[in-house]
Amino acid sequence: MAKIENGRQSADSRSIRTISSSHMDDESSLGSDSEINGFTNDRHTDKYGFIGGAQQYSEESAQDIPPEVLRQREVKWLDMLSNWDKWMVKRHKKVRLRCQKGIPPSLRGRAWLYLSGGKVKREQNRGKFEELDSLAGDPKELDVIEKDLHRQFPFHEMFVSRGGHGQQDLFRVLKAYTLYRPEEGYCQAQAPIAAVLLMHMPAEDAFWGLVQICEKYLPGYYSAGLEAIQLDGEILYALTRRVSPLAYRHLEKHKMEPILYMTEWFMCAFSRTLPWASVLRVWDMFLCDGVKIIFRVGLVLLKCMLGTREKLKACQGQYETMELLRAIEPRYMQEGFLVREVLEVPVSERDVEREHHVQLKRWRKNHGELHCKSPPRMHGARAIMASEPPSRQDLRQNPTIIVESPLPPPQPTPQLKKGEKKSKKEGSMKKAPPVMEIPNPYPLPGDPQLPLRYPLPQLPLRYPLPQPTLRDSTVQQPLVNDTPLPNTPEESPPPHQPPLNDQPPLNDQPPLNDQPPLNDQPPLNDQPPLNDQPPLNDQPPLNDQPSLNDQSLLTVSPLQKSTQSLSSTEADQDTYL
């Protein structure tokens, strides 16, 4: 079975093709170590950036999330990051649940920075990283860092090239930390931690993320003597007795110290042990809930590999047990299985702290006081925020990509004072008023109220027109010419204005049948007053009128009808009723 160590697959499981450096293209992204690593120009890179199957179990163990679900999670995380302090104080359980489901890849770097408190630390120490980056540093520390650069994920496209941008940023981050904490210096286990952070965020953010992990999550892990990691190994050993008694008895029988198998697990936060899909999920939960997640993952691996009698039959000694723990079966490291088992392990932060005090007393009894006094450990993002309460300015999100628009910036909307009404802007486009649907003014009994297609125009007439009868002809109106009547006002009264006081009621109007033709009518100025007109009682009933369906009232406006009536009257006088 192929083994994965430090992100590299063993050479016995796949053929390595080497090419001479003389045949390398000058514009290739590969560095001078391409011949050593066995890369060619036709290399295959997975979605995490690993080349040539270095993470062969990542794509198989990764859970495929539908795009629509991923988009929904991104919207939720954007809302949380915009109001981070409120979510952490009032709805921390919801934040934890979303971290357990997995942070969206597009927002993972920003979320890690907020969870770890690196965002607040960076805002409170503006310019500190640039200051440390400009310093020379200790030559001894820098020499050790340079030797370790090519060992960190050598099959990842970011760190594959010697002197590439990935290794340069990694060198800057590690050098800055040695200057930030000169009493602690550089530890080789810090390099993979910084490399994982650099895969998701810029160098300055990765530096402050490394500071928070070294000081808040895993304090004392990278100090001289490794006393803190030894103490946590005893805690893991004691918790194994509760979770998997069979594995505990086997480790006790062969006198296997926890420091032999758990050092790389804990100091590198499983970044060099698990497939990459599982590493990201473990880090999501680790940065949210603290070191208890690291303990749970270690307990799950011990239980799966040493928790059954069938497994223990193949481990008859210390060497076989070590080989078994170094080559963990891929099914136990699969993303879905591992996350589910980690969440079911009954180990809380209170259990970790209680066991910590027990093992600390035993350590002091056997070895004396700790030489390295590290700060107290913070269990998760909520404890870190409570220890250093941030301000709204510290949590404000700054854009990382700024695009200059060719359009002028929008003008700010002026704020109105109280009692001031909003006025229409000059030059703005006026919306056309909606067309009012006016019902038929001449409905027949039993006919539905059909709305007219065109609104009725308002004619500037001073005197009411005689009401026509609906016969075989179209509606006619006594218009003599197109010239307005004398003394006619320019504007017509409102459509619903009541009749004038000088007008007689409609009952005094003469019937339409007794009116003379238009040619025999006297001029309008010589017409008798309306009071002398006979009543309209002789008008024929409306039941004799034809149906509206046979007329064109719904498609022709009354003004067009009046024009047609006038032209037909002048052509033939006998058509008038």
Coordinates of C-alpha atoms in Angstrom, one line a residue:
M1 CA 0.0 0.0 0.0
A2 CA 1.3 3.4 -0.9
K3 CA 2.2 5.7 2.0
I4 CA 1.8 9.4 2.3
E5 CA 4.5 11.2 4.3
N6 CA 4.8 15.0 4.4
G7 CA 2.4 15.4 1.5
R8 CA 4.5 13.1 -0.8
Q9 CA 3.6 9.7 -2.1
S10 CA 6.2 7.0 -1.9
A11 CA 8.1 6.2 -5.0
D12 CA 7.3 2.5 -5.0
S13 CA 3.6 3.2 -5.8
R14 CA 4.1 5.2 -9.0
S15 CA 6.6 5.8 -11.6
I16 CA 8.6 9.0 -11.5
R17 CA 9.5 10.6 -14.7
T18 CA 12.5 12.9 -14.6
I19 CA 13.5 15.3 -17.3
S20 CA 16.8 17.1 -17.7
S21 CA 16.9 20.7 -16.6
S22 CA 18.3 21.7 -20.0
H23 CA 15.0 20.8 -21.6
M24 CA 13.0 22.9 -19.2
D25 CA 11.2 25.9 -20.5
D26 CA 12.4 29.1 -19.1
E27 CA 8.8 30.4 -18.7
S28 CA 7.7 27.3 -16.7
S29 CA 6.5 27.7 -13.2
L30 CA 8.6 24.8 -12.1
G31 CA 11.8 25.6 -10.2
S32 CA 15.2 23.9 -10.3
D33 CA 13.9 21.1 -8.0
S34 CA 11.6 19.8 -10.7
E35 CA 14.1 17.0 -11.6
I36 CA 14.3 15.9 -8.0
N37 CA 10.6 15.9 -7.5
G38 CA 9.9 14.1 -10.8
F39 CA 7.6 16.7 -12.4
T40 CA 6.9 17.2 -16.1
N41 CA 5.1 19.9 -17.9
D42 CA 2.0 17.7 -18.3
R43 CA 1.5 17.3 -14.6
H44 CA -2.0 16.9 -13.2
T45 CA -3.1 19.2 -10.4
D46 CA -6.1 18.4 -8.2
K47 CA -8.6 21.0 -6.9
Y48 CA -6.5 21.6 -3.8
G49 CA -3.3 22.4 -5.7
F50 CA -1.4 19.1 -5.2
I51 CA 0.5 17.7 -8.1
G52 CA 0.9 14.1 -9.4
G53 CA -1.4 12.4 -6.9
A54 CA 0.4 13.5 -3.8
Q55 CA -3.0 13.6 -2.1
Q56 CA -4.5 10.5 -3.8
Y57 CA -7.1 10.0 -1.2
S58 CA -8.3 13.6 -1.1
E59 CA -10.6 13.5 -4.2
E60 CA -11.9 10.1 -3.3
S61 CA -12.7 11.0 0.3
A62 CA -14.0 14.5 -0.3
Q63 CA -17.7 15.1 -0.2
D64 CA -19.3 16.7 -3.2
I65 CA -21.5 19.6 -2.2
P66 CA -24.1 20.8 -4.8
P67 CA -23.4 24.3 -6.1
E68 CA -26.7 25.7 -4.9
V69 CA -26.0 24.5 -1.4
L70 CA -22.5 26.0 -1.5
R71 CA -23.9 29.4 -2.7
Q72 CA -26.4 29.4 0.2
R73 CA -23.6 28.7 2.7
E74 CA -21.5 31.5 1.2
V75 CA -24.4 34.0 1.7
K76 CA -24.8 32.9 5.3
W77 CA -21.1 33.2 6.0
L78 CA -21.0 36.7 4.4
D79 CA -23.7 37.8 6.8
M80 CA -21.9 36.3 9.8
L81 CA -18.6 38.0 8.9
S82 CA -20.4 41.3 8.4
N83 CA -21.8 41.1 12.0
W84 CA -19.1 38.9 13.6
D85 CA -19.3 40.2 17.1
K86 CA -23.1 39.8 17.4
W87 CA -23.0 36.3 16.0
M88 CA -20.2 35.2 18.4
V89 CA -21.9 36.6 21.4
K90 CA -25.5 35.8 20.8
R91 CA -25.5 32.9 18.3
H92 CA -22.2 31.1 18.9
K93 CA -23.9 27.6 18.6
K94 CA -25.0 28.5 15.1
V95 CA -21.4 29.5 14.2
R96 CA -20.1 26.2 15.6
L97 CA -22.7 24.2 13.6
R98 CA -21.7 25.9 10.4
C99 CA -18.1 25.3 11.1
Q100 CA -18.9 21.6 11.6
K101 CA -20.7 21.5 8.2
G102 CA -17.6 23.0 6.6
I103 CA -16.6 26.6 5.7
P104 CA -17.1 27.4 2.0
P105 CA -13.7 27.3 0.2
S106 CA -14.1 30.8 -1.1
L107 CA -14.4 32.2 2.4
R108 CA -12.3 29.8 4.4
G109 CA -9.2 32.1 4.6
R110 CA -11.3 35.0 5.8
A111 CA -13.2 32.9 8.3
W112 CA -10.1 31.3 9.7
L113 CA -8.7 34.8 10.3
Y114 CA -11.8 35.9 12.2
L115 CA -12.1 32.6 14.2
S116 CA -8.5 32.7 15.4
G117 CA -8.6 36.4 16.3
G118 CA -5.9 37.2 13.7
K119 CA -8.1 39.9 12.2
V120 CA -8.3 41.8 15.5
K121 CA -4.6 41.3 16.2
R122 CA -3.7 42.6 12.8
E123 CA -5.8 45.7 13.1
Q124 CA -4.4 46.5 16.6
N125 CA -0.8 46.1 15.3
R126 CA -0.9 48.0 12.0
G127 CA 2.5 48.0 10.3
K128 CA 4.0 45.5 12.7
F129 CA 4.5 42.8 10.1
E130 CA 6.1 45.2 7.6
E131 CA 8.5 46.3 10.4
L132 CA 9.5 42.8 11.2
D133 CA 9.8 41.9 7.5
S134 CA 12.3 44.7 6.9
L135 CA 14.6 43.5 9.7
A136 CA 17.5 41.1 9.0
G137 CA 16.8 38.4 11.6
D138 CA 19.1 36.0 13.4
P139 CA 21.4 34.3 10.9
K140 CA 21.2 30.9 12.7
E141 CA 17.5 30.9 12.7
L142 CA 17.3 32.0 9.0
D143 CA 19.7 29.2 8.0
V144 CA 17.5 26.6 9.6
I145 CA 14.4 28.1 8.0
E146 CA 15.9 28.0 4.6
K147 CA 16.7 24.4 4.9
D148 CA 13.1 23.5 5.8
L149 CA 11.4 25.5 3.0
H150 CA 11.5 22.8 0.4
R151 CA 10.2 20.2 2.8
Q152 CA 6.8 21.8 3.3
F153 CA 4.3 20.2 0.9
P154 CA 6.8 19.8 -1.9
F155 CA 4.1 18.4 -4.2
H156 CA 1.9 21.5 -3.9
E157 CA 2.0 24.0 -6.8
M158 CA 2.5 26.9 -4.4
F159 CA 5.7 25.5 -2.8
V160 CA 7.1 23.3 -5.6
S161 CA 9.6 25.9 -6.9
R162 CA 12.7 26.8 -5.0
G163 CA 12.7 30.5 -4.5
G164 CA 9.1 30.7 -5.8
H165 CA 6.5 33.0 -4.4
G166 CA 5.2 30.4 -2.0
Q167 CA 8.6 29.7 -0.4
Q168 CA 9.4 33.4 -0.3
D169 CA 6.2 34.1 1.7
L170 CA 6.8 31.2 3.9
F171 CA 10.3 32.4 4.7
R172 CA 9.0 35.9 5.5
V173 CA 6.3 34.6 7.9
L174 CA 8.6 32.3 9.8
K175 CA 11.4 34.9 10.0
A176 CA 8.9 37.5 11.3
Y177 CA 7.8 35.1 14.0
T178 CA 11.3 34.6 15.2
L179 CA 11.6 38.3 15.6
Y180 CA 8.2 38.7 17.2
R181 CA 9.0 36.0 19.8
P182 CA 12.8 35.8 20.0
E183 CA 12.6 33.9 23.3
E184 CA 10.7 31.0 21.6
G185 CA 12.6 31.1 18.2
Y186 CA 11.8 28.8 15.3
C187 CA 10.5 25.3 15.5
Q188 CA 10.3 23.0 12.5
A189 CA 6.6 22.1 13.3
Q190 CA 5.7 25.8 12.7
A191 CA 6.5 25.5 9.0
P192 CA 3.6 23.3 8.0
I193 CA 1.2 25.4 10.1
A194 CA 2.3 28.5 8.3
A195 CA 2.2 26.8 4.9
V196 CA -1.5 25.8 5.4
L197 CA -2.4 29.3 6.3
L198 CA -0.5 30.7 3.3
M199 CA -2.6 28.5 1.0
H200 CA -5.7 30.5 2.1
M201 CA -4.5 34.0 2.9
P202 CA -1.8 36.6 2.2
A203 CA 1.5 36.6 4.1
E204 CA 0.5 39.2 6.7
D205 CA -2.7 37.5 7.6
A206 CA -0.9 34.1 7.7
F207 CA 1.6 35.6 10.2
W208 CA -1.1 36.8 12.6
G209 CA -2.9 33.5 12.2
L210 CA 0.4 31.7 13.2
V211 CA 0.8 34.0 16.2
Q212 CA -2.7 33.2 17.4
I213 CA -2.3 29.4 17.0
C214 CA 1.1 29.4 18.8
E215 CA -0.1 31.7 21.6
K216 CA -3.8 30.9 22.1
Y217 CA -4.6 27.4 20.7
L218 CA -1.3 25.5 21.3
P219 CA 0.7 27.6 23.7
G220 CA 4.1 26.1 24.6
Y221 CA 4.1 23.5 21.8
Y222 CA 7.0 25.1 20.0
S223 CA 9.1 26.1 22.9
A224 CA 12.4 24.5 23.8
G225 CA 12.1 21.1 25.6
L226 CA 8.6 20.4 24.2
E227 CA 7.1 20.2 27.7
A228 CA 3.7 21.3 26.6
I229 CA 3.4 18.6 23.9
Q230 CA 4.5 15.9 26.4
L231 CA 1.9 17.1 28.9
D232 CA -0.8 16.9 26.3
G233 CA 0.4 13.4 25.3
E234 CA -0.3 12.2 28.9
I235 CA -3.7 13.8 28.6
L236 CA -4.4 11.9 25.4
Y237 CA -3.2 8.7 27.0
A238 CA -5.6 9.2 30.0
L239 CA -8.5 10.1 27.7
T240 CA -7.9 6.9 25.6
R241 CA -8.7 4.9 28.7
R242 CA -12.2 6.3 28.7
V243 CA -12.9 6.2 25.0
S244 CA -11.2 2.9 24.0
P245 CA -10.0 0.7 27.0
L246 CA -8.8 -2.0 24.6
A247 CA -6.4 0.4 22.8
Y248 CA -5.3 1.8 26.2
R249 CA -4.4 -1.6 27.5
H250 CA -2.5 -2.4 24.4
L251 CA -0.4 0.8 24.5
E252 CA 0.2 0.2 28.2
K253 CA 1.3 -3.4 27.6
H254 CA 3.9 -2.5 25.1
K255 CA 5.0 0.7 27.1
M256 CA 4.4 3.0 24.2
E257 CA 4.9 6.6 25.2
P258 CA 2.4 9.0 23.6
I259 CA 5.3 11.2 22.5
L260 CA 6.2 8.5 20.0
Y261 CA 3.1 8.6 17.9
M262 CA 1.2 11.8 18.7
T263 CA 3.9 14.5 18.3
E264 CA 3.4 15.1 14.6
W265 CA -0.4 14.8 15.0
F266 CA -0.7 17.6 17.5
M267 CA 2.2 19.9 16.6
C268 CA 1.2 20.0 12.9
A269 CA -2.6 19.8 13.6
F270 CA -2.8 16.7 11.4
S271 CA -1.8 18.7 8.3
R272 CA 0.8 16.1 7.4
T273 CA -1.3 13.0 8.4
L274 CA -4.8 13.3 6.9
P275 CA -6.0 13.7 3.3
W276 CA -6.4 17.3 2.5
A277 CA -10.2 17.3 2.4
S278 CA -10.2 16.0 6.0
V279 CA -7.4 18.5 7.0
L280 CA -9.6 21.4 6.0
R281 CA -12.6 20.1 7.9
V282 CA -10.6 19.4 11.0
W283 CA -9.1 22.9 10.9
D284 CA -12.6 24.5 10.5
M285 CA -13.6 22.8 13.7
F286 CA -10.2 23.3 15.5
L287 CA -10.2 27.1 15.0
C288 CA -13.8 27.3 16.2
D289 CA -13.7 25.0 19.3
G290 CA -10.0 24.8 20.2
V291 CA -7.6 22.0 21.0
K292 CA -10.3 19.5 22.0
I293 CA -10.9 18.8 18.3
I294 CA -7.2 17.7 18.0
F295 CA -7.7 15.4 21.0
R296 CA -10.9 14.0 19.5
V297 CA -9.2 13.2 16.1
G298 CA -6.3 11.5 17.9
L299 CA -8.8 9.4 19.9
V300 CA -10.7 8.4 16.8
L301 CA -7.6 7.2 15.0
L302 CA -6.4 5.2 18.1
K303 CA -9.8 3.6 18.5
C304 CA -10.2 2.7 14.8
M305 CA -6.7 1.2 14.5
L306 CA -6.3 -0.4 17.9
G307 CA -9.8 -0.7 19.2
T308 CA -10.6 -4.3 18.1
R309 CA -9.0 -7.6 18.8
E310 CA -8.6 -8.4 15.1
K311 CA -6.5 -5.3 14.7
L312 CA -4.3 -6.2 17.8
K313 CA -3.5 -9.7 16.5
A314 CA -1.3 -8.1 13.8
C315 CA 0.5 -5.9 16.5
Q316 CA 2.6 -8.2 18.6
G317 CA 5.1 -5.6 19.5
Q318 CA 6.0 -1.9 19.7
Y319 CA 7.5 -1.8 16.2
E320 CA 4.4 -3.3 14.6
T321 CA 2.1 -0.9 16.5
M322 CA 4.2 2.1 15.4
E323 CA 4.0 1.0 11.8
L324 CA 0.2 0.5 12.1
L325 CA -0.2 4.0 13.5
R326 CA 2.0 5.5 10.8
A327 CA 0.0 3.9 8.0
I328 CA -3.6 4.6 8.9
E329 CA -6.2 3.0 6.7
P330 CA -7.8 5.5 4.2
R331 CA -11.3 4.6 5.2
Y332 CA -10.8 5.9 8.7
M333 CA -9.4 9.2 7.3
Q334 CA -12.3 9.7 4.9
E335 CA -13.9 13.2 5.4
G336 CA -17.4 12.2 6.2
F337 CA -16.5 9.3 8.4
L338 CA -13.9 11.2 10.4
V339 CA -16.0 14.3 11.0
R340 CA -18.9 12.2 12.1
E341 CA -16.8 10.2 14.5
V342 CA -15.1 13.3 15.9
L343 CA -18.4 14.9 16.7
E344 CA -19.5 11.8 18.6
V345 CA -16.5 11.5 20.9
P346 CA -17.6 12.4 24.4
V347 CA -14.7 14.7 25.3
S348 CA -15.4 18.4 26.1
E349 CA -13.1 21.2 27.0
R350 CA -14.0 20.7 30.6
D351 CA -12.7 17.2 30.4
V352 CA -9.5 18.4 28.8
E353 CA -8.9 21.0 31.5
R354 CA -9.7 18.6 34.3
E355 CA -7.2 16.1 33.0
H356 CA -4.7 18.9 32.4
H357 CA -4.7 19.8 36.1
V358 CA -4.3 16.1 37.0
Q359 CA -1.4 15.5 34.7
L360 CA 0.2 18.8 35.7
K361 CA 0.4 17.8 39.3
R362 CA 1.9 14.5 38.3
W363 CA 4.4 16.2 36.1
R364 CA 5.5 18.5 38.9
K365 CA 5.8 15.5 41.2
N366 CA 8.0 13.6 38.8
H367 CA 9.9 16.3 36.9
G368 CA 9.5 19.5 38.9
E369 CA 8.2 22.8 37.6
L370 CA 7.9 23.5 33.9
H371 CA 10.8 25.4 32.5
C372 CA 8.7 27.2 29.9
K373 CA 5.8 29.1 31.4
S374 CA 3.3 29.4 28.5
P375 CA 0.2 31.5 28.7
P376 CA -3.1 29.8 29.4
R377 CA -4.8 27.9 26.6
M378 CA -7.9 29.4 24.9
H379 CA -10.5 26.9 24.0
G380 CA -11.9 28.2 20.7
A381 CA -12.8 31.5 19.0
R382 CA -15.4 32.6 21.6
A383 CA -12.8 32.4 24.5
I384 CA -10.3 34.3 22.4
M385 CA -12.8 37.1 21.7
A386 CA -13.8 37.3 25.3
S387 CA -10.2 37.6 26.4
E388 CA -9.6 40.5 24.0
P389 CA -12.9 42.2 23.2
P390 CA -12.7 43.7 19.7
S391 CA -14.1 47.0 18.4
R392 CA -16.3 47.5 15.4
Q393 CA -13.3 49.1 13.6
D394 CA -11.2 46.0 14.2
L395 CA -13.8 43.7 12.7
R396 CA -14.5 45.9 9.7
Q397 CA -13.9 44.1 6.4
N398 CA -11.5 45.8 4.0
P399 CA -11.8 45.1 0.2
T400 CA -8.9 43.1 -1.2
I401 CA -9.7 43.7 -4.8
I402 CA -10.6 47.3 -5.9
V403 CA -11.8 47.9 -9.5
E404 CA -11.9 51.4 -10.8
S405 CA -15.2 52.0 -12.7
P406 CA -15.2 54.2 -15.8
L407 CA -18.6 55.6 -14.8
P408 CA -18.7 58.6 -12.4
P409 CA -19.5 57.9 -8.8
P410 CA -23.2 58.1 -7.9
Q411 CA -24.3 61.3 -6.3
P412 CA -25.3 60.9 -2.6
T413 CA -29.0 61.3 -1.9
P414 CA -29.6 64.4 0.2
Q415 CA -31.2 63.7 3.5
L416 CA -34.5 65.4 4.1
K417 CA -35.2 67.2 7.4
K418 CA -38.3 66.5 9.4
G419 CA -41.4 67.9 7.9
E420 CA -39.8 68.4 4.5
K421 CA -41.5 66.7 1.6
K422 CA -39.4 65.0 -1.1
S423 CA -39.6 66.9 -4.3
K424 CA -39.2 65.6 -7.8
K425 CA -35.7 65.9 -9.3
E426 CA -35.3 68.2 -12.2
G427 CA -34.6 66.5 -15.5
S428 CA -35.8 63.1 -14.3
M429 CA -37.9 61.0 -16.6
K430 CA -41.6 61.4 -15.9
K431 CA -43.6 58.2 -15.9
A432 CA -46.6 58.1 -18.1
P433 CA -49.8 58.2 -16.1
P434 CA -51.7 54.9 -16.3
V435 CA -54.6 54.8 -18.6
M436 CA -57.9 55.0 -16.7
E437 CA -60.4 52.4 -17.7
I438 CA -63.7 54.2 -17.9
P439 CA -66.9 52.0 -18.1
N440 CA -69.3 52.2 -20.9
P441 CA -71.5 55.4 -20.5
Y442 CA -74.4 53.8 -22.4
P443 CA -74.9 50.4 -20.8
L444 CA -77.9 48.3 -21.8
P445 CA -80.0 46.3 -19.3
G446 CA -78.5 42.8 -19.0
D447 CA -75.2 43.6 -20.8
P448 CA -71.9 43.2 -18.8
Q449 CA -70.1 46.4 -17.9
L450 CA -67.3 46.3 -20.5
P451 CA -64.5 48.9 -20.2
L452 CA -63.8 51.1 -23.1
R453 CA -60.6 50.5 -24.9
Y454 CA -59.9 54.2 -25.3
P455 CA -60.6 56.9 -22.6
L456 CA -63.3 59.4 -23.5
P457 CA -61.9 62.9 -24.4
Q458 CA -63.0 66.0 -22.6
L459 CA -64.4 68.5 -25.1
P460 CA -64.5 72.1 -24.2
L461 CA -68.3 72.5 -24.8
R462 CA -70.3 75.1 -23.0
Y463 CA -73.8 73.7 -23.7
P464 CA -74.8 70.1 -23.2
L465 CA -75.3 68.2 -26.4
P466 CA -78.7 66.5 -27.1
Q467 CA -78.6 62.8 -26.2
P468 CA -78.6 60.8 -29.5
T469 CA -80.5 57.5 -29.9
L470 CA -78.6 54.4 -30.9
R471 CA -80.3 53.4 -34.2
D472 CA -78.9 52.1 -37.4
S473 CA -76.5 55.0 -37.7
T474 CA -73.5 56.1 -35.7
V475 CA -73.6 58.7 -32.9
Q476 CA -74.0 62.2 -34.3
Q477 CA -73.3 65.4 -32.6
P478 CA -74.3 68.9 -33.7
L479 CA -70.9 70.2 -34.6
V480 CA -71.0 72.8 -37.4
N481 CA -67.3 73.4 -37.9
D482 CA -64.0 73.0 -36.1
T483 CA -63.9 76.6 -34.8
P484 CA -64.6 77.0 -31.1
L485 CA -67.8 78.6 -30.0
P486 CA -67.7 82.2 -28.8
N487 CA -67.1 82.9 -25.1
T488 CA -66.0 79.3 -24.7
P489 CA -63.5 78.8 -21.9
E490 CA -60.1 77.4 -22.8
E491 CA -60.2 74.7 -20.2
S492 CA -63.0 72.2 -19.7
P493 CA -64.5 71.6 -16.3
P494 CA -63.6 68.5 -14.4
P495 CA -65.2 65.3 -15.7
H496 CA -67.3 64.8 -12.6
Q497 CA -68.2 68.5 -12.0
P498 CA -72.0 69.0 -11.3
P499 CA -74.1 70.8 -13.8
L500 CA -74.1 74.6 -13.9
N501 CA -76.9 76.4 -12.0
D502 CA -77.9 78.2 -15.2
Q503 CA -78.6 74.9 -17.1
P504 CA -82.1 73.5 -17.0
P505 CA -82.7 69.8 -16.1
L506 CA -82.5 67.3 -18.9
N507 CA -86.2 66.7 -18.8
D508 CA -86.9 70.0 -20.5
Q509 CA -84.9 69.1 -23.6
P510 CA -86.9 68.4 -26.8
P511 CA -87.0 64.9 -28.2
L512 CA -84.4 64.2 -30.8
N513 CA -86.9 63.0 -33.4
D514 CA -88.6 66.5 -33.6
Q515 CA -85.4 68.4 -34.3
P516 CA -85.0 69.9 -37.7
P517 CA -82.1 69.1 -39.9
L518 CA -78.8 70.8 -39.4
N519 CA -79.2 73.0 -42.5
D520 CA -82.4 74.5 -41.2
Q521 CA -81.1 75.3 -37.7
P522 CA -80.6 78.9 -36.8
P523 CA -77.2 80.1 -35.8
L524 CA -76.1 79.2 -32.3
N525 CA -76.3 82.8 -31.1
D526 CA -80.1 83.0 -32.0
Q527 CA -81.1 79.7 -30.3
P528 CA -83.9 80.1 -27.8
P529 CA -83.1 79.5 -24.1
L530 CA -83.0 76.0 -22.9
N531 CA -86.0 76.6 -20.6
D532 CA -88.4 76.6 -23.6
Q533 CA -87.4 73.0 -24.8
P534 CA -90.0 70.4 -24.3
P535 CA -89.3 67.4 -22.0
L536 CA -87.6 64.3 -23.2
N537 CA -90.6 62.1 -22.4
D538 CA -91.3 61.4 -26.1
Q539 CA -87.9 59.8 -26.5
P540 CA -88.1 56.2 -27.7
P541 CA -87.2 53.5 -25.1
L542 CA -83.7 52.1 -24.9
N543 CA -85.0 48.6 -25.4
D544 CA -85.2 49.2 -29.2
Q545 CA -81.6 50.1 -29.4
P546 CA -79.2 47.6 -31.0
S547 CA -76.7 45.7 -29.0
L548 CA -73.3 47.2 -28.3
N549 CA -71.7 44.2 -30.0
D550 CA -72.8 45.5 -33.4
Q551 CA -71.3 48.9 -32.9
S552 CA -67.7 50.1 -33.0
L553 CA -67.9 52.1 -29.8
L554 CA -65.1 50.0 -28.2
T555 CA -62.7 50.7 -31.0
V556 CA -63.5 54.2 -32.2
S557 CA -63.2 57.3 -30.0
P558 CA -66.3 59.6 -29.7
L559 CA -64.3 62.4 -31.4
Q560 CA -63.8 60.3 -34.5
K561 CA -67.4 59.3 -34.4
S562 CA -68.5 63.0 -34.4
T563 CA -66.3 63.7 -37.4
Q564 CA -67.8 60.8 -39.3
S565 CA -71.3 61.9 -38.4
L566 CA -70.6 65.4 -39.6
S567 CA -69.2 64.2 -43.0
S568 CA -72.2 61.8 -43.5
T569 CA -74.7 64.6 -42.7
E570 CA -73.2 66.9 -45.3
A571 CA -73.2 64.2 -47.9
D572 CA -76.8 63.1 -47.3
Q573 CA -79.3 65.1 -45.2
D574 CA -81.9 62.3 -45.2
T575 CA -79.9 60.1 -42.9
Y576 CA -80.5 62.3 -39.9
L577 CA -83.3 61.1 -37.7

